[in-house]
PDB file of C-alpha atoms in Angstrom:
ATOM      1  CA  UNK A   1     110.824 115.897 -48.547  1.00 72.00           C
ATOM      2  CA  UNK A   2     110.825 119.277 -50.543  1.00 82.00           C
ATOM      3  CA  UNK A   3     110.846 119.287 -54.262  1.00 81.00           C
ATOM      4  CA  UNK A   4     114.098 120.043 -55.737  1.00 81.00           C
ATOM      5  CA  UNK A   5     112.669 122.263 -58.382  1.00 85.00           C
ATOM      6  CA  UNK A   6     110.634 124.662 -56.189  1.00 88.00           C
ATOM      7  CA  UNK A   7     111.395 128.042 -56.622  1.00 90.00           C
ATOM      8  CA  UNK A   8     113.758 129.920 -55.424  1.00 92.00           C
ATOM      9  CA  UNK A   9     115.384 126.844 -55.794  1.00 94.00           C
ATOM     10  CA  UNK A  10     118.376 127.777 -53.406  1.00 95.00           C
ATOM     11  CA  UNK A  11     116.057 129.080 -50.556  1.00 96.00           C
ATOM     12  CA  UNK A  12     114.409 125.861 -50.365  1.00 95.00           C
ATOM     13  CA  UNK A  13     117.277 123.690 -51.106  1.00 96.00           C
ATOM     14  CA  UNK A  14     118.645 125.421 -47.874  1.00 97.00           C
ATOM     15  CA  UNK A  15     115.427 124.898 -45.990  1.00 96.00           C
ATOM     16  CA  UNK A  16     115.101 121.449 -46.657  1.00 95.00           C
ATOM     17  CA  UNK A  17     118.750 121.159 -45.227  1.00 96.00           C
ATOM     18  CA  UNK A  18     118.088 122.901 -42.009  1.00 97.00           C
ATOM     19  CA  UNK A  19     114.929 120.767 -41.468  1.00 96.00           C
ATOM     20  CA  UNK A  20     117.112 117.579 -41.392  1.00 96.00           C
ATOM     21  CA  UNK A  21     118.622 119.330 -38.083  1.00 97.00           C
ATOM     22  CA  UNK A  22     117.230 118.882 -34.875  1.00 97.00           C
ATOM     23  CA  UNK A  23     117.217 122.111 -33.519  1.00 97.00           C
ATOM     24  CA  UNK A  24     115.148 122.801 -30.314  1.00 95.00           C
ATOM     25  CA  UNK A  25     115.838 125.857 -28.247  1.00 95.00           C
ATOM     26  CA  UNK A  26     118.716 125.661 -25.951  1.00 94.00           C
ATOM     27  CA  UNK A  27     119.965 122.629 -27.972  1.00 96.00           C
ATOM     28  CA  UNK A  28     120.975 124.110 -31.287  1.00 97.00           C
ATOM     29  CA  UNK A  29     124.721 122.973 -31.038  1.00 97.00           C
ATOM     30  CA  UNK A  30     124.067 120.688 -34.573  1.00 97.00           C
ATOM     31  CA  UNK A  31     122.423 123.623 -36.369  1.00 98.00           C
ATOM     32  CA  UNK A  32     125.530 125.885 -35.167  1.00 98.00           C
ATOM     33  CA  UNK A  33     127.975 123.535 -36.296  1.00 98.00           C
ATOM     34  CA  UNK A  34     126.289 123.431 -39.610  1.00 98.00           C
ATOM     35  CA  UNK A  35     126.267 127.256 -40.113  1.00 98.00           C
ATOM     36  CA  UNK A  36     129.925 127.197 -39.027  1.00 98.00           C
ATOM     37  CA  UNK A  37     130.845 124.767 -41.443  1.00 98.00           C
ATOM     38  CA  UNK A  38     128.723 126.679 -44.117  1.00 98.00           C
ATOM     39  CA  UNK A  39     130.801 130.012 -43.958  1.00 98.00           C
ATOM     40  CA  UNK A  40     134.083 127.480 -43.780  1.00 98.00           C
ATOM     41  CA  UNK A  41     133.224 125.932 -47.169  1.00 98.00           C
ATOM     42  CA  UNK A  42     133.064 129.454 -48.824  1.00 97.00           C
ATOM     43  CA  UNK A  43     135.425 130.928 -47.193  1.00 97.00           C
ATOM     44  CA  UNK A  44     133.740 133.680 -45.469  1.00 98.00           C
ATOM     45  CA  UNK A  45     134.304 135.117 -42.140  1.00 98.00           C
ATOM     46  CA  UNK A  46     132.754 133.400 -39.345  1.00 98.00           C
ATOM     47  CA  UNK A  47     132.657 133.705 -35.379  1.00 98.00           C
ATOM     48  CA  UNK A  48     130.829 131.698 -32.742  1.00 97.00           C
ATOM     49  CA  UNK A  49     130.349 133.396 -29.720  1.00 97.00           C
ATOM     50  CA  UNK A  50     130.154 131.472 -26.491  1.00 96.00           C
ATOM     51  CA  UNK A  51     126.482 131.105 -26.623  1.00 97.00           C
ATOM     52  CA  UNK A  52     126.396 129.752 -29.966  1.00 97.00           C
ATOM     53  CA  UNK A  53     125.217 132.832 -31.950  1.00 98.00           C
ATOM     54  CA  UNK A  54     126.985 132.378 -35.371  1.00 98.00           C
ATOM     55  CA  UNK A  55     128.086 135.586 -37.329  1.00 98.00           C
ATOM     56  CA  UNK A  56     129.194 135.764 -40.893  1.00 98.00           C
ATOM     57  CA  UNK A  57     130.397 138.062 -43.035  1.00 98.00           C
ATOM     58  CA  UNK A  58     130.717 138.433 -47.109  1.00 98.00           C
ATOM     59  CA  UNK A  59     132.705 141.242 -48.710  1.00 97.00           C
ATOM     60  CA  UNK A  60     131.103 143.699 -50.749  1.00 97.00           C
ATOM     61  CA  UNK A  61     131.081 142.854 -54.463  1.00 96.00           C
ATOM     62  CA  UNK A  62     133.516 144.560 -57.093  1.00 96.00           C
ATOM     63  CA  UNK A  63     132.262 148.211 -57.257  1.00 96.00           C
ATOM     64  CA  UNK A  64     130.007 148.042 -54.478  1.00 97.00           C
ATOM     65  CA  UNK A  65     132.567 148.895 -51.629  1.00 96.00           C
ATOM     66  CA  UNK A  66     130.645 152.107 -50.822  1.00 96.00           C
ATOM     67  CA  UNK A  67     126.902 150.686 -50.585  1.00 97.00           C
ATOM     68  CA  UNK A  68     126.094 150.768 -46.713  1.00 97.00           C
ATOM     69  CA  UNK A  69     126.783 147.310 -44.587  1.00 97.00           C
ATOM     70  CA  UNK A  70     123.811 145.360 -43.776  1.00 97.00           C
ATOM     71  CA  UNK A  71     122.991 142.816 -41.198  1.00 98.00           C
ATOM     72  CA  UNK A  72     120.350 139.949 -42.525  1.00 98.00           C
ATOM     73  CA  UNK A  73     119.200 138.259 -38.872  1.00 97.00           C
ATOM     74  CA  UNK A  74     117.318 135.110 -38.121  1.00 97.00           C
ATOM     75  CA  UNK A  75     117.147 132.530 -35.329  1.00 97.00           C
ATOM     76  CA  UNK A  76     118.921 128.740 -34.952  1.00 98.00           C
ATOM     77  CA  UNK A  77     115.755 127.412 -32.978  1.00 97.00           C
ATOM     78  CA  UNK A  78     112.189 126.113 -33.675  1.00 95.00           C
ATOM     79  CA  UNK A  79     109.039 125.801 -31.729  1.00 90.00           C
ATOM     80  CA  UNK A  80     108.957 121.754 -31.074  1.00 92.00           C
ATOM     81  CA  UNK A  81     105.325 120.926 -31.221  1.00 88.00           C
ATOM     82  CA  UNK A  82     103.221 117.421 -32.905  1.00 89.00           C
ATOM     83  CA  UNK A  83     100.066 115.946 -32.477  1.00 86.00           C
ATOM     84  CA  UNK A  84      99.640 113.544 -29.629  1.00 82.00           C
ATOM     85  CA  UNK A  85      99.757 110.447 -32.232  1.00 88.00           C
ATOM     86  CA  UNK A  86     103.079 111.418 -34.032  1.00 92.00           C
ATOM     87  CA  UNK A  87     106.442 109.726 -32.531  1.00 94.00           C
ATOM     88  CA  UNK A  88     109.253 112.005 -33.095  1.00 95.00           C
ATOM     89  CA  UNK A  89     112.119 113.097 -30.926  1.00 96.00           C
ATOM     90  CA  UNK A  90     113.066 116.548 -31.744  1.00 96.00           C
ATOM     91  CA  UNK A  91     116.611 116.542 -30.305  1.00 96.00           C
ATOM     92  CA  UNK A  92     117.181 113.663 -32.778  1.00 96.00           C
ATOM     93  CA  UNK A  93     114.934 113.540 -35.742  1.00 96.00           C
ATOM     94  CA  UNK A  94     114.468 115.518 -38.800  1.00 96.00           C
ATOM     95  CA  UNK A  95     111.065 117.348 -39.782  1.00 96.00           C
ATOM     96  CA  UNK A  96     109.068 115.511 -42.032  1.00 95.00           C
ATOM     97  CA  UNK A  97     107.645 117.627 -44.816  1.00 94.00           C
ATOM     98  CA  UNK A  98     105.513 117.545 -48.014  1.00 92.00           C
ATOM     99  CA  UNK A  99     104.124 119.731 -50.461  1.00 90.00           C
ATOM    100  CA  UNK A 100     100.488 120.009 -50.493  1.00 91.00           C
ATOM    101  CA  UNK A 101      98.083 122.402 -52.368  1.00 89.00           C
ATOM    102  CA  UNK A 102     101.290 124.473 -53.196  1.00 86.00           C
ATOM    103  CA  UNK A 103     102.394 124.970 -49.538  1.00 89.00           C
ATOM    104  CA  UNK A 104     105.166 122.969 -47.539  1.00 93.00           C
ATOM    105  CA  UNK A 105     103.598 121.584 -44.874  1.00 93.00           C
ATOM    106  CA  UNK A 106     104.918 119.150 -41.817  1.00 95.00           C
ATOM    107  CA  UNK A 107     103.292 115.754 -41.072  1.00 94.00           C
ATOM    108  CA  UNK A 108     101.823 116.081 -37.869  1.00 92.00           C
ATOM    109  CA  UNK A 109     104.543 118.545 -36.394  1.00 94.00           C
ATOM    110  CA  UNK A 110     105.368 122.265 -36.504  1.00 92.00           C
ATOM    111  CA  UNK A 111     107.493 123.076 -39.645  1.00 94.00           C
ATOM    112  CA  UNK A 112     110.391 125.339 -38.588  1.00 94.00           C
ATOM    113  CA  UNK A 113     109.551 127.903 -40.781  1.00 94.00           C
ATOM    114  CA  UNK A 114     109.889 130.365 -37.839  1.00 91.00           C
ATOM    115  CA  UNK A 115     112.752 130.696 -38.377  1.00 94.00           C
ATOM    116  CA  UNK A 116     114.332 127.816 -40.822  1.00 96.00           C
ATOM    117  CA  UNK A 117     112.788 129.983 -43.768  1.00 95.00           C
ATOM    118  CA  UNK A 118     114.539 133.325 -42.681  1.00 96.00           C
ATOM    119  CA  UNK A 119     117.912 131.621 -42.381  1.00 98.00           C
ATOM    120  CA  UNK A 120     117.283 129.634 -45.796  1.00 97.00           C
ATOM    121  CA  UNK A 121     117.067 133.261 -47.304  1.00 96.00           C
ATOM    122  CA  UNK A 122     120.278 134.618 -46.148  1.00 98.00           C
ATOM    123  CA  UNK A 123     122.088 131.872 -46.717  1.00 98.00           C
ATOM    124  CA  UNK A 124     121.018 131.496 -50.105  1.00 98.00           C
ATOM    125  CA  UNK A 125     122.108 135.129 -50.670  1.00 98.00           C
ATOM    126  CA  UNK A 126     125.620 134.832 -48.675  1.00 98.00           C
ATOM    127  CA  UNK A 127     125.879 131.332 -51.450  1.00 98.00           C
ATOM    128  CA  UNK A 128     125.207 133.316 -54.393  1.00 97.00           C
ATOM    129  CA  UNK A 129     128.110 135.328 -55.891  1.00 95.00           C
ATOM    130  CA  UNK A 130     126.175 136.972 -58.709  1.00 96.00           C
ATOM    131  CA  UNK A 131     124.710 139.285 -56.699  1.00 96.00           C
ATOM    132  CA  UNK A 132     125.844 143.147 -57.098  1.00 97.00           C
ATOM    133  CA  UNK A 133     125.900 144.044 -52.989  1.00 97.00           C
ATOM    134  CA  UNK A 134     127.479 145.702 -50.631  1.00 97.00           C
ATOM    135  CA  UNK A 135     129.021 143.684 -47.440  1.00 98.00           C
ATOM    136  CA  UNK A 136     126.546 141.257 -46.005  1.00 98.00           C
ATOM    137  CA  UNK A 137     126.430 140.070 -42.362  1.00 98.00           C
ATOM    138  CA  UNK A 138     124.349 137.523 -41.197  1.00 98.00           C
ATOM    139  CA  UNK A 139     123.660 137.075 -37.563  1.00 98.00           C
ATOM    140  CA  UNK A 140     122.008 133.750 -36.566  1.00 98.00           C
ATOM    141  CA  UNK A 141     121.135 133.685 -32.984  1.00 98.00           C
ATOM    142  CA  UNK A 142     120.040 130.627 -30.426  1.00 97.00           C
ATOM    143  CA  UNK A 143     117.003 130.456 -28.046  1.00 95.00           C
ATOM    144  CA  UNK A 144     114.864 132.800 -29.809  1.00 93.00           C
ATOM    145  CA  UNK A 145     111.609 131.223 -28.880  1.00 89.00           C
ATOM    146  CA  UNK A 146     111.996 130.980 -25.078  1.00 86.00           C
ATOM    147  CA  UNK A 147     113.081 134.838 -24.551  1.00 84.00           C
ATOM    148  CA  UNK A 148     115.470 136.176 -27.246  1.00 89.00           C
ATOM    149  CA  UNK A 149     118.141 134.424 -25.036  1.00 93.00           C
ATOM    150  CA  UNK A 150     120.673 134.602 -27.798  1.00 95.00           C
ATOM    151  CA  UNK A 151     120.069 138.340 -28.837  1.00 94.00           C
ATOM    152  CA  UNK A 152     120.533 139.268 -25.623  1.00 94.00           C
ATOM    153  CA  UNK A 153     124.279 137.811 -25.556  1.00 96.00           C
ATOM    154  CA  UNK A 154     124.997 139.204 -28.797  1.00 96.00           C
ATOM    155  CA  UNK A 155     128.734 140.625 -28.208  1.00 95.00           C
ATOM    156  CA  UNK A 156     129.478 144.160 -28.705  1.00 94.00           C
ATOM    157  CA  UNK A 157     131.622 145.013 -31.693  1.00 93.00           C
ATOM    158  CA  UNK A 158     131.738 142.105 -33.693  1.00 94.00           C
ATOM    159  CA  UNK A 159     129.261 143.237 -36.126  1.00 96.00           C
ATOM    160  CA  UNK A 160     130.033 145.743 -38.577  1.00 96.00           C
ATOM    161  CA  UNK A 161     126.681 147.210 -39.977  1.00 97.00           C
ATOM    162  CA  UNK A 162     124.479 149.920 -38.707  1.00 95.00           C
ATOM    163  CA  UNK A 163     121.497 148.535 -40.749  1.00 95.00           C
ATOM    164  CA  UNK A 164     119.716 145.112 -39.918  1.00 95.00           C
ATOM    165  CA  UNK A 165     116.919 143.371 -41.406  1.00 94.00           C
ATOM    166  CA  UNK A 166     115.307 140.717 -39.572  1.00 93.00           C
ATOM    167  CA  UNK A 167     114.276 137.846 -41.608  1.00 94.00           C
ATOM    168  CA  UNK A 168     111.375 136.627 -38.657  1.00 91.00           C
ATOM    169  CA  UNK A 169     108.337 138.371 -40.144  1.00 83.00           C
ATOM    170  CA  UNK A 170     105.317 136.826 -41.437  1.00 74.00           C
ATOM    171  CA  UNK A 171     103.886 138.108 -44.139  1.00 76.00           C
ATOM    172  CA  UNK A 172     106.333 137.837 -47.530  1.00 78.00           C
ATOM    173  CA  UNK A 173     106.924 141.161 -49.574  1.00 82.00           C
ATOM    174  CA  UNK A 174     106.473 143.524 -46.222  1.00 82.00           C
ATOM    175  CA  UNK A 175     108.812 144.727 -43.717  1.00 80.00           C
ATOM    176  CA  UNK A 176     107.537 145.839 -40.204  1.00 80.00           C
ATOM    177  CA  UNK A 177     108.983 148.900 -38.606  1.00 78.00           C
ATOM    178  CA  UNK A 178     108.008 147.185 -34.914  1.00 74.00           C
ATOM    179  CA  UNK A 179     106.516 144.727 -33.543  1.00 70.00           C
ATOM    180  CA  UNK A 180     104.571 143.779 -29.981  1.00 68.00           C
ATOM    181  CA  UNK A 181     106.055 142.445 -26.923  1.00 71.00           C
ATOM    182  CA  UNK A 182     105.037 139.611 -24.617  1.00 73.00           C
ATOM    183  CA  UNK A 183     105.145 138.697 -20.926  1.00 75.00           C
ATOM    184  CA  UNK A 184     105.937 135.528 -18.670  1.00 78.00           C
ATOM    185  CA  UNK A 185     104.150 135.101 -15.321  1.00 81.00           C
ATOM    186  CA  UNK A 186     105.138 132.460 -12.552  1.00 84.00           C
ATOM    187  CA  UNK A 187     102.662 131.631 -10.063  1.00 84.00           C
ATOM    188  CA  UNK A 188     102.998 129.105  -7.194  1.00 87.00           C
ATOM    189  CA  UNK A 189     100.566 127.330  -5.424  1.00 85.00           C
ATOM    190  CA  UNK A 190     101.190 125.048  -2.340  1.00 85.00           C
ATOM    191  CA  UNK A 191      99.922 121.593  -2.702  1.00 90.00           C
ATOM    192  CA  UNK A 192      98.282 120.493   0.128  1.00 94.00           C
ATOM    193  CA  UNK A 193      96.248 116.887  -0.138  1.00 96.00           C
ATOM    194  CA  UNK A 194      93.544 114.859   1.387  1.00 96.00           C
ATOM    195  CA  UNK A 195      91.839 111.929   0.802  1.00 97.00           C
ATOM    196  CA  UNK A 196      89.217 111.577  -1.507  1.00 96.00           C
ATOM    197  CA  UNK A 197      86.084 110.389   0.685  1.00 95.00           C
ATOM    198  CA  UNK A 198      84.446 107.094   0.009  1.00 92.00           C
ATOM    199  CA  UNK A 199      81.389 108.689  -1.383  1.00 94.00           C
ATOM    200  CA  UNK A 200      83.051 110.774  -3.937  1.00 97.00           C
ATOM    201  CA  UNK A 201      83.472 110.009  -7.680  1.00 96.00           C
ATOM    202  CA  UNK A 202      87.016 110.488  -9.906  1.00 97.00           C
ATOM    203  CA  UNK A 203      86.947 111.846 -13.350  1.00 98.00           C
ATOM    204  CA  UNK A 204      89.293 112.168 -15.771  1.00 98.00           C
ATOM    205  CA  UNK A 205      88.209 115.487 -18.281  1.00 98.00           C
ATOM    206  CA  UNK A 206      90.329 116.252 -21.540  1.00 97.00           C
ATOM    207  CA  UNK A 207      90.336 118.736 -24.192  1.00 97.00           C
ATOM    208  CA  UNK A 208      93.009 117.566 -26.927  1.00 95.00           C
ATOM    209  CA  UNK A 209      93.514 118.010 -30.798  1.00 94.00           C
ATOM    210  CA  UNK A 210      92.531 121.582 -30.939  1.00 95.00           C
ATOM    211  CA  UNK A 211      94.480 123.763 -33.461  1.00 93.00           C
ATOM    212  CA  UNK A 212      96.815 125.282 -31.494  1.00 91.00           C
ATOM    213  CA  UNK A 213      99.836 127.763 -33.049  1.00 88.00           C
ATOM    214  CA  UNK A 214     101.978 130.250 -32.332  1.00 82.00           C
ATOM    215  CA  UNK A 215     101.933 132.450 -29.656  1.00 82.00           C
ATOM    216  CA  UNK A 216     102.930 135.651 -31.636  1.00 77.00           C
ATOM    217  CA  UNK A 217     101.508 134.878 -35.457  1.00 78.00           C
ATOM    218  CA  UNK A 218      98.506 132.771 -34.029  1.00 87.00           C
ATOM    219  CA  UNK A 219      97.093 134.616 -31.234  1.00 87.00           C
ATOM    220  CA  UNK A 220      94.956 137.026 -32.596  1.00 88.00           C
ATOM    221  CA  UNK A 221      93.285 133.909 -35.187  1.00 92.00           C
ATOM    222  CA  UNK A 222      90.405 132.601 -32.719  1.00 92.00           C
ATOM    223  CA  UNK A 223      92.063 129.159 -31.535  1.00 95.00           C
ATOM    224  CA  UNK A 224      90.948 127.551 -28.194  1.00 95.00           C
ATOM    225  CA  UNK A 225      93.450 127.486 -25.397  1.00 96.00           C
ATOM    226  CA  UNK A 226      93.064 124.180 -23.913  1.00 96.00           C
ATOM    227  CA  UNK A 227      94.227 125.308 -20.336  1.00 96.00           C
ATOM    228  CA  UNK A 228      91.994 127.983 -20.309  1.00 95.00           C
ATOM    229  CA  UNK A 229      88.922 126.307 -21.676  1.00 97.00           C
ATOM    230  CA  UNK A 230      89.528 123.099 -19.425  1.00 98.00           C
ATOM    231  CA  UNK A 231      90.084 125.423 -16.635  1.00 97.00           C
ATOM    232  CA  UNK A 232      86.613 127.514 -17.068  1.00 97.00           C
ATOM    233  CA  UNK A 233      84.687 123.868 -16.944  1.00 98.00           C
ATOM    234  CA  UNK A 234      86.028 123.150 -13.647  1.00 98.00           C
ATOM    235  CA  UNK A 235      85.513 126.512 -12.537  1.00 97.00           C
ATOM    236  CA  UNK A 236      81.491 126.282 -13.400  1.00 97.00           C
ATOM    237  CA  UNK A 237      81.797 122.752 -11.609  1.00 97.00           C
ATOM    238  CA  UNK A 238      83.472 124.074  -8.693  1.00 97.00           C
ATOM    239  CA  UNK A 239      80.770 126.375  -8.137  1.00 96.00           C
ATOM    240  CA  UNK A 240      77.883 123.796  -8.755  1.00 97.00           C
ATOM    241  CA  UNK A 241      79.134 121.077  -7.064  1.00 97.00           C
ATOM    242  CA  UNK A 242      82.205 121.479  -5.128  1.00 96.00           C
ATOM    243  CA  UNK A 243      84.813 119.969  -7.515  1.00 97.00           C
ATOM    244  CA  UNK A 244      88.267 119.256  -5.977  1.00 97.00           C
ATOM    245  CA  UNK A 245      90.900 119.129  -8.061  1.00 97.00           C
ATOM    246  CA  UNK A 246      93.338 115.954  -8.185  1.00 97.00           C
ATOM    247  CA  UNK A 247      95.912 116.738 -10.918  1.00 97.00           C
ATOM    248  CA  UNK A 248      96.313 119.011 -13.890  1.00 97.00           C
ATOM    249  CA  UNK A 249      98.353 119.015 -16.970  1.00 96.00           C
ATOM    250  CA  UNK A 250      98.367 121.158 -20.266  1.00 95.00           C
ATOM    251  CA  UNK A 251     100.272 122.660 -23.275  1.00 90.00           C
ATOM    252  CA  UNK A 252     104.082 121.667 -23.951  1.00 82.00           C
ATOM    253  CA  UNK A 253     105.839 125.182 -24.683  1.00 80.00           C
ATOM    254  CA  UNK A 254     105.672 128.443 -23.335  1.00 81.00           C
ATOM    255  CA  UNK A 255     105.574 130.036 -26.742  1.00 80.00           C
ATOM    256  CA  UNK A 256     102.633 127.995 -28.213  1.00 87.00           C
ATOM    257  CA  UNK A 257      98.904 127.898 -27.556  1.00 92.00           C
ATOM    258  CA  UNK A 258      98.127 124.858 -25.711  1.00 94.00           C
ATOM    259  CA  UNK A 259      96.158 122.033 -27.901  1.00 93.00           C
ATOM    260  CA  UNK A 260      95.444 119.447 -24.824  1.00 95.00           C
ATOM    261  CA  UNK A 261      95.058 119.629 -21.345  1.00 97.00           C
ATOM    262  CA  UNK A 262      93.839 117.068 -18.830  1.00 98.00           C
ATOM    263  CA  UNK A 263      92.623 117.397 -15.347  1.00 98.00           C
ATOM    264  CA  UNK A 264      91.640 114.538 -12.649  1.00 98.00           C
ATOM    265  CA  UNK A 265      89.093 115.585 -10.392  1.00 97.00           C
ATOM    266  CA  UNK A 266      86.446 114.483  -8.127  1.00 97.00           C
ATOM    267  CA  UNK A 267      82.849 115.049  -6.906  1.00 97.00           C
ATOM    268  CA  UNK A 268      80.327 113.866  -4.603  1.00 97.00           C
ATOM    269  CA  UNK A 269      78.863 110.795  -6.259  1.00 96.00           C
ATOM    270  CA  UNK A 270      75.622 112.377  -6.407  1.00 96.00           C
ATOM    271  CA  UNK A 271      76.366 114.717  -9.003  1.00 97.00           C
ATOM    272  CA  UNK A 272      77.554 112.542 -11.301  1.00 94.00           C
ATOM    273  CA  UNK A 273      75.025 112.703 -13.756  1.00 96.00           C
ATOM    274  CA  UNK A 274      74.663 116.727 -13.411  1.00 97.00           C
ATOM    275  CA  UNK A 275      78.505 117.046 -14.175  1.00 97.00           C
ATOM    276  CA  UNK A 276      78.303 114.991 -17.226  1.00 97.00           C
ATOM    277  CA  UNK A 277      75.283 116.662 -18.697  1.00 97.00           C
ATOM    278  CA  UNK A 278      77.030 120.024 -17.977  1.00 97.00           C
ATOM    279  CA  UNK A 279      80.302 119.182 -19.857  1.00 97.00           C
ATOM    280  CA  UNK A 280      78.030 117.695 -22.846  1.00 97.00           C
ATOM    281  CA  UNK A 281      76.590 121.199 -23.067  1.00 97.00           C
ATOM    282  CA  UNK A 282      79.691 123.086 -22.482  1.00 97.00           C
ATOM    283  CA  UNK A 283      81.701 120.499 -25.086  1.00 96.00           C
ATOM    284  CA  UNK A 284      78.608 121.510 -27.568  1.00 96.00           C
ATOM    285  CA  UNK A 285      79.020 125.177 -26.689  1.00 96.00           C
ATOM    286  CA  UNK A 286      82.915 125.400 -26.984  1.00 96.00           C
ATOM    287  CA  UNK A 287      82.788 123.699 -30.712  1.00 94.00           C
ATOM    288  CA  UNK A 288      79.915 126.012 -31.906  1.00 95.00           C
ATOM    289  CA  UNK A 289      82.156 129.050 -30.346  1.00 95.00           C
ATOM    290  CA  UNK A 290      85.451 127.545 -31.659  1.00 95.00           C
ATOM    291  CA  UNK A 291      84.957 126.691 -34.877  1.00 94.00           C
ATOM    292  CA  UNK A 292      88.340 127.039 -36.207  1.00 94.00           C
ATOM    293  CA  UNK A 293      89.153 123.965 -34.006  1.00 94.00           C
ATOM    294  CA  UNK A 294      87.529 121.520 -36.000  1.00 93.00           C
ATOM    295  CA  UNK A 295      89.255 118.417 -34.609  1.00 93.00           C
ATOM    296  CA  UNK A 296      88.812 119.308 -30.977  1.00 95.00           C
ATOM    297  CA  UNK A 297      87.751 116.168 -28.850  1.00 96.00           C
ATOM    298  CA  UNK A 298      85.967 116.505 -25.411  1.00 97.00           C
ATOM    299  CA  UNK A 299      86.140 113.504 -22.997  1.00 97.00           C
ATOM    300  CA  UNK A 300      84.833 112.894 -19.346  1.00 98.00           C
ATOM    301  CA  UNK A 301      85.303 109.397 -18.316  1.00 97.00           C
ATOM    302  CA  UNK A 302      85.554 107.776 -14.976  1.00 96.00           C
ATOM    303  CA  UNK A 303      88.943 106.910 -13.444  1.00 97.00           C
ATOM    304  CA  UNK A 304      90.783 106.456  -9.635  1.00 96.00           C
ATOM    305  CA  UNK A 305      92.504 109.188  -7.315  1.00 96.00           C
ATOM    306  CA  UNK A 306      93.462 108.277  -3.896  1.00 95.00           C
ATOM    307  CA  UNK A 307      93.838 112.409  -3.042  1.00 97.00           C
ATOM    308  CA  UNK A 308      92.714 115.587  -3.647  1.00 97.00           C
ATOM    309  CA  UNK A 309      93.819 118.960  -3.522  1.00 97.00           C
ATOM    310  CA  UNK A 310      92.422 121.080  -0.247  1.00 96.00           C
ATOM    311  CA  UNK A 311      89.366 122.880  -0.918  1.00 96.00           C
ATOM    312  CA  UNK A 312      90.784 126.542  -0.981  1.00 95.00           C
ATOM    313  CA  UNK A 313      93.956 125.305  -2.915  1.00 95.00           C
ATOM    314  CA  UNK A 314      92.122 123.513  -5.562  1.00 96.00           C
ATOM    315  CA  UNK A 315      89.560 126.604  -6.070  1.00 96.00           C
ATOM    316  CA  UNK A 316      92.577 129.233  -6.122  1.00 95.00           C
ATOM    317  CA  UNK A 317      94.497 127.032  -8.942  1.00 95.00           C
ATOM    318  CA  UNK A 318      91.302 126.844 -10.903  1.00 96.00           C
ATOM    319  CA  UNK A 319      90.153 130.275 -10.500  1.00 95.00           C
ATOM    320  CA  UNK A 320      93.415 131.543 -11.817  1.00 93.00           C
ATOM    321  CA  UNK A 321      93.831 129.327 -14.511  1.00 94.00           C
ATOM    322  CA  UNK A 322      90.424 130.331 -15.939  1.00 95.00           C
ATOM    323  CA  UNK A 323      90.862 134.135 -15.543  1.00 92.00           C
ATOM    324  CA  UNK A 324      93.924 134.081 -16.966  1.00 88.00           C
ATOM    325  CA  UNK A 325      93.973 136.669 -20.066  1.00 86.00           C
ATOM    326  CA  UNK A 326      94.380 134.816 -23.414  1.00 86.00           C
ATOM    327  CA  UNK A 327      94.702 136.302 -26.533  1.00 86.00           C
ATOM    328  CA  UNK A 328      96.389 140.162 -27.577  1.00 85.00           C
ATOM    329  CA  UNK A 329      96.139 142.875 -24.912  1.00 80.00           C
ATOM    330  CA  UNK A 330      96.194 146.208 -26.573  1.00 74.00           C
TER     331      UNK A 330
END
């Protein structure tokens, strides 16, 4: 729980309330209800559109009617990521927070500061009748994290302001005049399988507990991408031993740096010791290179498998994932 005396008190009061409300991208209905009720309780104009964007409007203070109207904009949803050992349902459970060394942190999950703190700032301003301001409008969009879906569906003619401040920045006390973009790529592969030969060995290889982070704010900080790091080892093993892939799973969200990845694969039994030695060397190299992923775990263990991908399909998938660009593209 956030301490009640943490300043600015009303900002953190609203941030604490917001973090009690489940709000995954695309499922912000409870958050939308909260915002509408907030406005109604204070007699503010409020409009909820067909996609659950919420617009509020607070009239100018007396004597401030000629001050240009400003929109304060934030988004309702949050990135829902957690550590593997944390039991939470992001669609029903609150975010558990604590104060550590002067910082509000979540217990094993994402905090929701993106963009809960921006929404809280706007609510604190709307809630404070002592502020001598011109008209304030607030726009709270939905489904930002999956591609600005709410922003793309804001209805024309509802907002009255010509100025807007987006409260979804990363650095306190600074206003950015622009930002980077991103791209999505969808790749399709056929999944033709064949039986694994009896003289082959099935292995489960996993990279877990990497730091992870937001694909925007954290992409330049040097955190490892578990999907890519695992694929790069698989490519090395494929080149040397003819490794075949049986399955691959990694990452949880399109806008979060993958923290965990697991592959089931198989190699001829004669290479069982060589690939284990290679993996230990690779793990040591990655731990030395990615020092910010101090808790990373690299595990290879025997498992069972009945089928493996056909040779070319397996190689194509591994090659594609291993060589996918990861990081800031200038």
